Amino acid sequence: MKIIASNFKTNHTRSSTKSFIDTINQFLESNQIKNEVFVFPTATSFDNFNTVSNLKIGAQNAYYTKNGSFTGEIGTEQLDEFDIKTILIGHSERRHILKESQKDLTLKYNYYKSLGYTIIYCVGEPLEVREKGLTETLGYIWEQFEGIDLSYDKLIVAYEPVWAIGTGVVATAQEIAQVHKKIKKKISHPLLYGGSVKPENLEEILKIDNVDGTLIGTTSWDVEQFKQMIEITSKN
Ligand code: PGA
């Protein structure tokens, strides 16, 4: 069964997040949809949501600590309050805008792995790398796996070409297929695609070999579109 994940990034308020999650929860329940669905709201919107077991709320980011003096960060003490056991690590916005290094990501990965979190680990190349070709693209991606234990049983990988994120430019089926095939040779875990996924292209993407689901930003913030994409996911 395919996976679908919504990354809210810096969007939605506490109250709109609650209504979004309640709506999705009801939708899954009333349609008996059993696919794994993840929602990553902002940390200010965390709460004790009462959801069906296949709807998981995750953290977009957290520091590798229980608590302490790390101004602006949250740790597991804050995640535990809401029973959050899923985290996104390595998203391109954290790598490129927030300047997290591979070393930072490795420390974070190892910490959350040691606590048994489900980790969605993101990789993906910027446009200038893609323009150099497939070999360079794969070389760049392998570097993003440096220090990452790919045998971890609660690992989900997301391939998200940076040039396709939030741009409306989706990678072609062939581009996705080529990279997914190579990554799947290295890992035996679910592999999601992310980058300008929308209701209109989701089915085609889910039909590509080695695509086990999607990680969606922009179009998932609208609850009606997310419901539509959950439905498409459940049928593919
Ligand atoms: P997008 O974002 O769907 O807006 O392209 C994807 C992501 O960043 O996970």
PDB file of C-alpha atoms and ligand atoms in Angstrom:
ATOM      1  CA  MET A   1       0.000   0.000   0.000  1.00  0.00           C
ATOM      2  CA  LYS A   2       1.329   3.398  -1.002  1.00  0.00           C
ATOM      3  CA  ILE A   3       2.223   6.111   1.482  1.00  0.00           C
ATOM      4  CA  ILE A   4       1.166   9.776   1.346  1.00  0.00           C
ATOM      5  CA  ALA A   5       2.699  12.569   3.411  1.00  0.00           C
ATOM      6  CA  SER A   6       1.897  16.253   3.778  1.00  0.00           C
ATOM      7  CA  ASN A   7       4.634  18.666   4.765  1.00  0.00           C
ATOM      8  CA  PHE A   8       3.044  21.888   6.020  1.00  0.00           C
ATOM      9  CA  LYS A   9       6.393  23.753   6.131  1.00  0.00           C
ATOM     10  CA  THR A  10       5.637  27.246   7.586  1.00  0.00           C
ATOM     11  CA  ASN A  11       1.912  27.135   6.888  1.00  0.00           C
ATOM     12  CA  HIS A  12      -1.348  26.768   8.828  1.00  0.00           C
ATOM     13  CA  THR A  13      -2.161  27.986  12.315  1.00  0.00           C
ATOM     14  CA  ARG A  14      -2.880  25.933  15.383  1.00  0.00           C
ATOM     15  CA  SER A  15      -6.628  26.110  14.744  1.00  0.00           C
ATOM     16  CA  SER A  16      -6.487  25.429  10.997  1.00  0.00           C
ATOM     17  CA  THR A  17      -4.130  22.496  11.652  1.00  0.00           C
ATOM     18  CA  LYS A  18      -6.626  21.010  14.091  1.00  0.00           C
ATOM     19  CA  SER A  19      -9.475  21.294  11.642  1.00  0.00           C
ATOM     20  CA  PHE A  20      -7.278  19.868   8.828  1.00  0.00           C
ATOM     21  CA  ILE A  21      -6.288  16.837  10.904  1.00  0.00           C
ATOM     22  CA  ASP A  22      -9.861  16.256  12.123  1.00  0.00           C
ATOM     23  CA  THR A  23     -11.131  16.381   8.539  1.00  0.00           C
ATOM     24  CA  ILE A  24      -8.492  13.964   7.276  1.00  0.00           C
ATOM     25  CA  ASN A  25      -9.072  11.635  10.191  1.00  0.00           C
ATOM     26  CA  GLN A  26     -12.811  11.505   9.516  1.00  0.00           C
ATOM     27  CA  PHE A  27     -12.173  10.999   5.823  1.00  0.00           C
ATOM     28  CA  LEU A  28      -9.894   8.016   6.462  1.00  0.00           C
ATOM     29  CA  GLU A  29     -12.350   6.531   8.925  1.00  0.00           C
ATOM     30  CA  SER A  30     -15.497   6.910   6.874  1.00  0.00           C
ATOM     31  CA  ASN A  31     -13.854   5.610   3.696  1.00  0.00           C
ATOM     32  CA  GLN A  32     -12.008   2.816   5.490  1.00  0.00           C
ATOM     33  CA  ILE A  33      -8.738   3.936   3.928  1.00  0.00           C
ATOM     34  CA  LYS A  34      -5.834   2.062   5.440  1.00  0.00           C
ATOM     35  CA  ASN A  35      -2.881   3.645   3.625  1.00  0.00           C
ATOM     36  CA  GLU A  36      -0.267   5.209   5.822  1.00  0.00           C
ATOM     37  CA  VAL A  37      -0.837   8.991   5.921  1.00  0.00           C
ATOM     38  CA  PHE A  38       1.618  11.414   7.511  1.00  0.00           C
ATOM     39  CA  VAL A  39       1.041  15.067   8.358  1.00  0.00           C
ATOM     40  CA  PHE A  40       3.927  17.299   9.399  1.00  0.00           C
ATOM     41  CA  PRO A  41       2.454  20.469  10.954  1.00  0.00           C
ATOM     42  CA  THR A  42       4.418  23.316  12.507  1.00  0.00           C
ATOM     43  CA  ALA A  43       5.647  22.579  16.032  1.00  0.00           C
ATOM     44  CA  THR A  44       3.356  25.306  17.421  1.00  0.00           C
ATOM     45  CA  SER A  45       0.375  23.285  16.210  1.00  0.00           C
ATOM     46  CA  PHE A  46       1.245  20.004  17.934  1.00  0.00           C
ATOM     47  CA  ASP A  47      -1.524  18.632  20.094  1.00  0.00           C
ATOM     48  CA  ASN A  48      -2.889  15.372  21.390  1.00  0.00           C
ATOM     49  CA  PHE A  49      -4.821  14.587  18.233  1.00  0.00           C
ATOM     50  CA  ASN A  50      -7.041  11.574  18.419  1.00  0.00           C
ATOM     51  CA  THR A  51      -6.384   9.899  15.077  1.00  0.00           C
ATOM     52  CA  VAL A  52      -6.825   6.499  13.470  1.00  0.00           C
ATOM     53  CA  SER A  53      -3.684   4.392  13.687  1.00  0.00           C
ATOM     54  CA  ASN A  54      -2.683   4.931  10.038  1.00  0.00           C
ATOM     55  CA  LEU A  55      -2.721   8.740  10.377  1.00  0.00           C
ATOM     56  CA  LYS A  56       0.575   9.808  11.923  1.00  0.00           C
ATOM     57  CA  ILE A  57       1.592  13.271  13.006  1.00  0.00           C
ATOM     58  CA  GLY A  58       5.282  14.013  12.652  1.00  0.00           C
ATOM     59  CA  ALA A  59       7.825  16.743  13.363  1.00  0.00           C
ATOM     60  CA  GLN A  60       9.323  18.721  10.471  1.00  0.00           C
ATOM     61  CA  ASN A  61      12.396  19.219  12.595  1.00  0.00           C
ATOM     62  CA  ALA A  62      13.763  18.766  16.101  1.00  0.00           C
ATOM     63  CA  TYR A  63      17.193  18.949  17.656  1.00  0.00           C
ATOM     64  CA  TYR A  64      19.118  15.854  18.781  1.00  0.00           C
ATOM     65  CA  THR A  65      18.414  16.360  22.432  1.00  0.00           C
ATOM     66  CA  LYS A  66      15.859  15.609  25.102  1.00  0.00           C
ATOM     67  CA  ASN A  67      16.003  19.206  26.386  1.00  0.00           C
ATOM     68  CA  GLY A  68      18.667  21.800  27.204  1.00  0.00           C
ATOM     69  CA  SER A  69      19.916  25.151  25.954  1.00  0.00           C
ATOM     70  CA  PHE A  70      19.384  25.223  22.195  1.00  0.00           C
ATOM     71  CA  THR A  71      17.515  28.456  21.593  1.00  0.00           C
ATOM     72  CA  GLY A  72      14.769  28.118  19.037  1.00  0.00           C
ATOM     73  CA  GLU A  73      14.916  24.324  18.904  1.00  0.00           C
ATOM     74  CA  ILE A  74      12.700  21.599  20.342  1.00  0.00           C
ATOM     75  CA  GLY A  75      13.741  18.200  21.672  1.00  0.00           C
ATOM     76  CA  THR A  76      12.111  14.933  22.561  1.00  0.00           C
ATOM     77  CA  GLU A  77      10.683  16.267  25.816  1.00  0.00           C
ATOM     78  CA  GLN A  78       8.434  18.480  23.676  1.00  0.00           C
ATOM     79  CA  LEU A  79       7.690  15.722  21.152  1.00  0.00           C
ATOM     80  CA  ASP A  80       6.882  13.185  23.868  1.00  0.00           C
ATOM     81  CA  GLU A  81       4.206  15.480  25.270  1.00  0.00           C
ATOM     82  CA  PHE A  82       2.226  14.815  22.105  1.00  0.00           C
ATOM     83  CA  ASP A  83       3.444  11.266  21.549  1.00  0.00           C
ATOM     84  CA  ILE A  84       5.171  12.227  18.301  1.00  0.00           C
ATOM     85  CA  LYS A  85       7.406   9.431  17.048  1.00  0.00           C
ATOM     86  CA  THR A  86       7.991  10.477  13.457  1.00  0.00           C
ATOM     87  CA  ILE A  87      10.482  13.016  12.123  1.00  0.00           C
ATOM     88  CA  LEU A  88      11.505  14.489   8.781  1.00  0.00           C
ATOM     89  CA  ILE A  89      15.284  14.739   8.344  1.00  0.00           C
ATOM     90  CA  GLY A  90      17.321  16.165   5.463  1.00  0.00           C
ATOM     91  CA  HIS A  91      14.626  18.173   3.701  1.00  0.00           C
ATOM     92  CA  SER A  92      16.251  20.389   1.073  1.00  0.00           C
ATOM     93  CA  GLU A  93      14.986  23.562   2.734  1.00  0.00           C
ATOM     94  CA  ARG A  94      16.802  22.576   5.912  1.00  0.00           C
ATOM     95  CA  ARG A  95      19.917  21.628   3.971  1.00  0.00           C
ATOM     96  CA  HIS A  96      20.041  24.663   1.705  1.00  0.00           C
ATOM     97  CA  ILE A  97      18.202  27.497   3.469  1.00  0.00           C
ATOM     98  CA  LEU A  98      18.860  26.570   7.097  1.00  0.00           C
ATOM     99  CA  LYS A  99      22.362  25.305   6.199  1.00  0.00           C
ATOM    100  CA  GLU A 100      22.222  21.968   7.993  1.00  0.00           C
ATOM    101  CA  SER A 101      25.341  20.021   7.097  1.00  0.00           C
ATOM    102  CA  GLN A 102      25.560  16.307   6.396  1.00  0.00           C
ATOM    103  CA  LYS A 103      27.290  16.000   9.773  1.00  0.00           C
ATOM    104  CA  ASP A 104      24.357  17.737  11.542  1.00  0.00           C
ATOM    105  CA  LEU A 105      21.907  15.476   9.748  1.00  0.00           C
ATOM    106  CA  THR A 106      23.871  12.379  10.681  1.00  0.00           C
ATOM    107  CA  LEU A 107      23.877  13.359  14.362  1.00  0.00           C
ATOM    108  CA  LYS A 108      20.145  14.013  14.183  1.00  0.00           C
ATOM    109  CA  TYR A 109      19.509  10.765  12.317  1.00  0.00           C
ATOM    110  CA  ASN A 110      21.489   8.669  14.784  1.00  0.00           C
ATOM    111  CA  TYR A 111      19.789  10.267  17.769  1.00  0.00           C
ATOM    112  CA  TYR A 112      16.255   9.703  16.478  1.00  0.00           C
ATOM    113  CA  LYS A 113      17.179   6.237  15.258  1.00  0.00           C
ATOM    114  CA  SER A 114      18.403   5.329  18.732  1.00  0.00           C
ATOM    115  CA  LEU A 115      14.966   6.320  20.065  1.00  0.00           C
ATOM    116  CA  GLY A 116      13.104   4.257  17.471  1.00  0.00           C
ATOM    117  CA  TYR A 117      11.487   7.117  15.574  1.00  0.00           C
ATOM    118  CA  THR A 118      10.098   6.634  12.095  1.00  0.00           C
ATOM    119  CA  ILE A 119      12.408   8.772   9.968  1.00  0.00           C
ATOM    120  CA  ILE A 120      11.531  10.205   6.579  1.00  0.00           C
ATOM    121  CA  TYR A 121      14.972  11.007   5.229  1.00  0.00           C
ATOM    122  CA  CYS A 122      15.038  13.320   2.203  1.00  0.00           C
ATOM    123  CA  VAL A 123      17.595  13.485  -0.567  1.00  0.00           C
ATOM    124  CA  GLY A 124      17.665  15.323  -3.876  1.00  0.00           C
ATOM    125  CA  GLU A 125      19.896  17.275  -6.216  1.00  0.00           C
ATOM    126  CA  PRO A 126      19.813  20.978  -7.142  1.00  0.00           C
ATOM    127  CA  LEU A 127      19.330  22.030 -10.765  1.00  0.00           C
ATOM    128  CA  GLU A 128      23.013  22.643 -11.517  1.00  0.00           C
ATOM    129  CA  VAL A 129      23.787  19.045 -10.556  1.00  0.00           C
ATOM    130  CA  ARG A 130      20.897  17.599 -12.547  1.00  0.00           C
ATOM    131  CA  GLU A 131      22.045  19.536 -15.594  1.00  0.00           C
ATOM    132  CA  LYS A 132      25.356  17.673 -15.466  1.00  0.00           C
ATOM    133  CA  GLY A 133      23.573  14.351 -15.936  1.00  0.00           C
ATOM    134  CA  LEU A 134      22.488  11.191 -14.158  1.00  0.00           C
ATOM    135  CA  THR A 135      25.934  10.108 -12.950  1.00  0.00           C
ATOM    136  CA  GLU A 136      26.515  13.450 -11.199  1.00  0.00           C
ATOM    137  CA  THR A 137      22.980  13.392  -9.816  1.00  0.00           C
ATOM    138  CA  LEU A 138      23.486   9.950  -8.301  1.00  0.00           C
ATOM    139  CA  GLY A 139      26.922  10.894  -6.968  1.00  0.00           C
ATOM    140  CA  TYR A 140      25.340  13.883  -5.207  1.00  0.00           C
ATOM    141  CA  ILE A 141      22.596  11.701  -3.730  1.00  0.00           C
ATOM    142  CA  TRP A 142      25.054   9.063  -2.471  1.00  0.00           C
ATOM    143  CA  GLU A 143      26.875  11.847  -0.599  1.00  0.00           C
ATOM    144  CA  GLN A 144      23.588  12.701   1.090  1.00  0.00           C
ATOM    145  CA  PHE A 145      23.479   9.130   2.391  1.00  0.00           C
ATOM    146  CA  GLU A 146      26.905   9.459   3.987  1.00  0.00           C
ATOM    147  CA  GLY A 147      26.743   8.503   7.673  1.00  0.00           C
ATOM    148  CA  ILE A 148      23.112   7.378   7.333  1.00  0.00           C
ATOM    149  CA  ASP A 149      22.340   3.811   8.414  1.00  0.00           C
ATOM    150  CA  LEU A 150      20.270   2.518   5.527  1.00  0.00           C
ATOM    151  CA  SER A 151      19.463  -0.717   7.319  1.00  0.00           C
ATOM    152  CA  TYR A 152      17.388   1.076   9.971  1.00  0.00           C
ATOM    153  CA  ASP A 153      14.003  -0.638   9.953  1.00  0.00           C
ATOM    154  CA  LYS A 154      11.917   2.510  10.499  1.00  0.00           C
ATOM    155  CA  LEU A 155      13.490   4.411   7.626  1.00  0.00           C
ATOM    156  CA  ILE A 156      11.476   5.869   4.761  1.00  0.00           C
ATOM    157  CA  VAL A 157      13.434   7.701   2.065  1.00  0.00           C
ATOM    158  CA  ALA A 158      12.051  10.575  -0.019  1.00  0.00           C
ATOM    159  CA  TYR A 159      13.659  11.540  -3.303  1.00  0.00           C
ATOM    160  CA  GLU A 160      12.913  15.203  -3.925  1.00  0.00           C
ATOM    161  CA  PRO A 161      14.804  16.965  -6.711  1.00  0.00           C
ATOM    162  CA  VAL A 162      15.350  20.498  -5.388  1.00  0.00           C
ATOM    163  CA  TRP A 163      14.432  22.060  -8.735  1.00  0.00           C
ATOM    164  CA  ALA A 164      11.007  20.408  -8.563  1.00  0.00           C
ATOM    165  CA  ILE A 165      10.118  21.577  -5.052  1.00  0.00           C
ATOM    166  CA  GLY A 166       7.544  24.350  -4.906  1.00  0.00           C
ATOM    167  CA  THR A 167       8.306  25.287  -8.506  1.00  0.00           C
ATOM    168  CA  GLY A 168       5.462  23.590 -10.350  1.00  0.00           C
ATOM    169  CA  VAL A 169       8.121  21.733 -12.353  1.00  0.00           C
ATOM    170  CA  VAL A 170       7.704  18.024 -11.838  1.00  0.00           C
ATOM    171  CA  ALA A 171      10.430  15.571 -12.792  1.00  0.00           C
ATOM    172  CA  THR A 172       9.492  13.428 -15.778  1.00  0.00           C
ATOM    173  CA  ALA A 173       8.424   9.839 -15.219  1.00  0.00           C
ATOM    174  CA  GLN A 174      11.699   8.725 -16.761  1.00  0.00           C
ATOM    175  CA  GLU A 175      13.782  10.967 -14.498  1.00  0.00           C
ATOM    176  CA  ILE A 176      11.955   9.679 -11.431  1.00  0.00           C
ATOM    177  CA  ALA A 177      12.167   6.055 -12.567  1.00  0.00           C
ATOM    178  CA  GLN A 178      15.926   6.221 -13.203  1.00  0.00           C
ATOM    179  CA  VAL A 179      16.806   7.646  -9.802  1.00  0.00           C
ATOM    180  CA  HIS A 180      14.319   5.498  -7.868  1.00  0.00           C
ATOM    181  CA  LYS A 181      15.656   2.328  -9.459  1.00  0.00           C
ATOM    182  CA  LYS A 182      19.205   3.184  -8.380  1.00  0.00           C
ATOM    183  CA  ILE A 183      18.227   4.163  -4.832  1.00  0.00           C
ATOM    184  CA  LYS A 184      16.135   1.011  -4.465  1.00  0.00           C
ATOM    185  CA  LYS A 185      19.222  -1.059  -5.231  1.00  0.00           C
ATOM    186  CA  LYS A 186      20.739   0.355  -2.043  1.00  0.00           C
ATOM    187  CA  ILE A 187      17.749   0.335   0.296  1.00  0.00           C
ATOM    188  CA  SER A 188      14.943  -2.061   0.999  1.00  0.00           C
ATOM    189  CA  HIS A 189      12.703   0.607   2.523  1.00  0.00           C
ATOM    190  CA  PRO A 190       9.793   2.589   1.127  1.00  0.00           C
ATOM    191  CA  LEU A 191      10.908   5.284  -1.309  1.00  0.00           C
ATOM    192  CA  LEU A 192       8.698   8.342  -1.789  1.00  0.00           C
ATOM    193  CA  TYR A 193       8.844  10.939  -4.546  1.00  0.00           C
ATOM    194  CA  GLY A 194       8.381  14.630  -3.769  1.00  0.00           C
ATOM    195  CA  GLY A 195       8.338  17.797  -5.859  1.00  0.00           C
ATOM    196  CA  SER A 196       5.274  19.559  -7.311  1.00  0.00           C
ATOM    197  CA  VAL A 197       2.978  16.582  -6.776  1.00  0.00           C
ATOM    198  CA  LYS A 198      -0.679  17.503  -7.348  1.00  0.00           C
ATOM    199  CA  PRO A 199      -3.997  15.716  -7.927  1.00  0.00           C
ATOM    200  CA  GLU A 200      -3.469  15.927 -11.694  1.00  0.00           C
ATOM    201  CA  ASN A 201      -0.103  14.115 -11.773  1.00  0.00           C
ATOM    202  CA  LEU A 202      -0.304  11.883  -8.714  1.00  0.00           C
ATOM    203  CA  GLU A 203      -1.672   8.781 -10.392  1.00  0.00           C
ATOM    204  CA  GLU A 204       1.006   8.830 -13.078  1.00  0.00           C
ATOM    205  CA  ILE A 205       3.719   9.239 -10.430  1.00  0.00           C
ATOM    206  CA  LEU A 206       2.371   6.384  -8.297  1.00  0.00           C
ATOM    207  CA  LYS A 207       2.473   4.072 -11.308  1.00  0.00           C
ATOM    208  CA  ILE A 208       6.227   4.548 -11.799  1.00  0.00           C
ATOM    209  CA  ASP A 209       8.294   1.531 -10.748  1.00  0.00           C
ATOM    210  CA  ASN A 210       9.845   1.814  -7.289  1.00  0.00           C
ATOM    211  CA  VAL A 211       7.664   4.749  -6.209  1.00  0.00           C
ATOM    212  CA  ASP A 212       6.116   3.735  -2.894  1.00  0.00           C
ATOM    213  CA  GLY A 213       4.300   6.984  -2.247  1.00  0.00           C
ATOM    214  CA  THR A 214       4.687  10.755  -2.189  1.00  0.00           C
ATOM    215  CA  LEU A 215       5.770  13.612   0.061  1.00  0.00           C
ATOM    216  CA  ILE A 216       3.736  16.690  -0.817  1.00  0.00           C
ATOM    217  CA  GLY A 217       4.075  20.358   0.071  1.00  0.00           C
ATOM    218  CA  THR A 218       2.050  23.122  -1.581  1.00  0.00           C
ATOM    219  CA  THR A 219      -0.975  21.261  -2.922  1.00  0.00           C
ATOM    220  CA  SER A 220      -1.423  19.265   0.297  1.00  0.00           C
ATOM    221  CA  TRP A 221      -2.074  22.372   2.389  1.00  0.00           C
ATOM    222  CA  ASP A 222      -5.561  22.551   0.980  1.00  0.00           C
ATOM    223  CA  VAL A 223      -7.576  19.909   2.794  1.00  0.00           C
ATOM    224  CA  GLU A 224      -9.845  19.172  -0.180  1.00  0.00           C
ATOM    225  CA  GLN A 225      -6.882  18.591  -2.478  1.00  0.00           C
ATOM    226  CA  PHE A 226      -5.167  16.451   0.146  1.00  0.00           C
ATOM    227  CA  LYS A 227      -8.320  14.334   0.523  1.00  0.00           C
ATOM    228  CA  GLN A 228      -8.423  13.921  -3.243  1.00  0.00           C
ATOM    229  CA  MET A 229      -4.778  12.828  -3.262  1.00  0.00           C
ATOM    230  CA  ILE A 230      -5.356  10.375  -0.404  1.00  0.00           C
ATOM    231  CA  GLU A 231      -8.174   8.853  -2.422  1.00  0.00           C
ATOM    232  CA  ILE A 232      -5.997   8.538  -5.526  1.00  0.00           C
ATOM    233  CA  THR A 233      -3.240   6.991  -3.389  1.00  0.00           C
ATOM    234  CA  SER A 234      -5.663   4.431  -1.928  1.00  0.00           C
ATOM    235  CA  LYS A 235      -6.584   3.255  -5.425  1.00  0.00           C
ATOM    236  CA  ASN A 236      -3.059   2.878  -6.779  1.00  0.00           C
TER     237      ASN A 236
HETATM  238  P1  PGA B   1       6.057  20.830  -3.127  1.00  0.00           P
HETATM  239  O1  PGA B   1       7.035  20.481  -1.921  1.00  0.00           O
HETATM  240  O2  PGA B   1       5.027  19.751  -3.181  1.00  0.00           O
HETATM  241  O3  PGA B   1       5.496  22.174  -2.789  1.00  0.00           O
HETATM  242  O4  PGA B   1       6.886  20.850  -4.362  1.00  0.00           O
HETATM  243  C1  PGA B   1       7.481  19.180  -1.721  1.00  0.00           C
HETATM  244  C2  PGA B   1       8.346  19.105  -0.481  1.00  0.00           C
HETATM  245  O5  PGA B   1       9.094  20.040  -0.202  1.00  0.00           O
HETATM  246  O6  PGA B   1       8.286  18.103   0.246  1.00  0.00           O
END
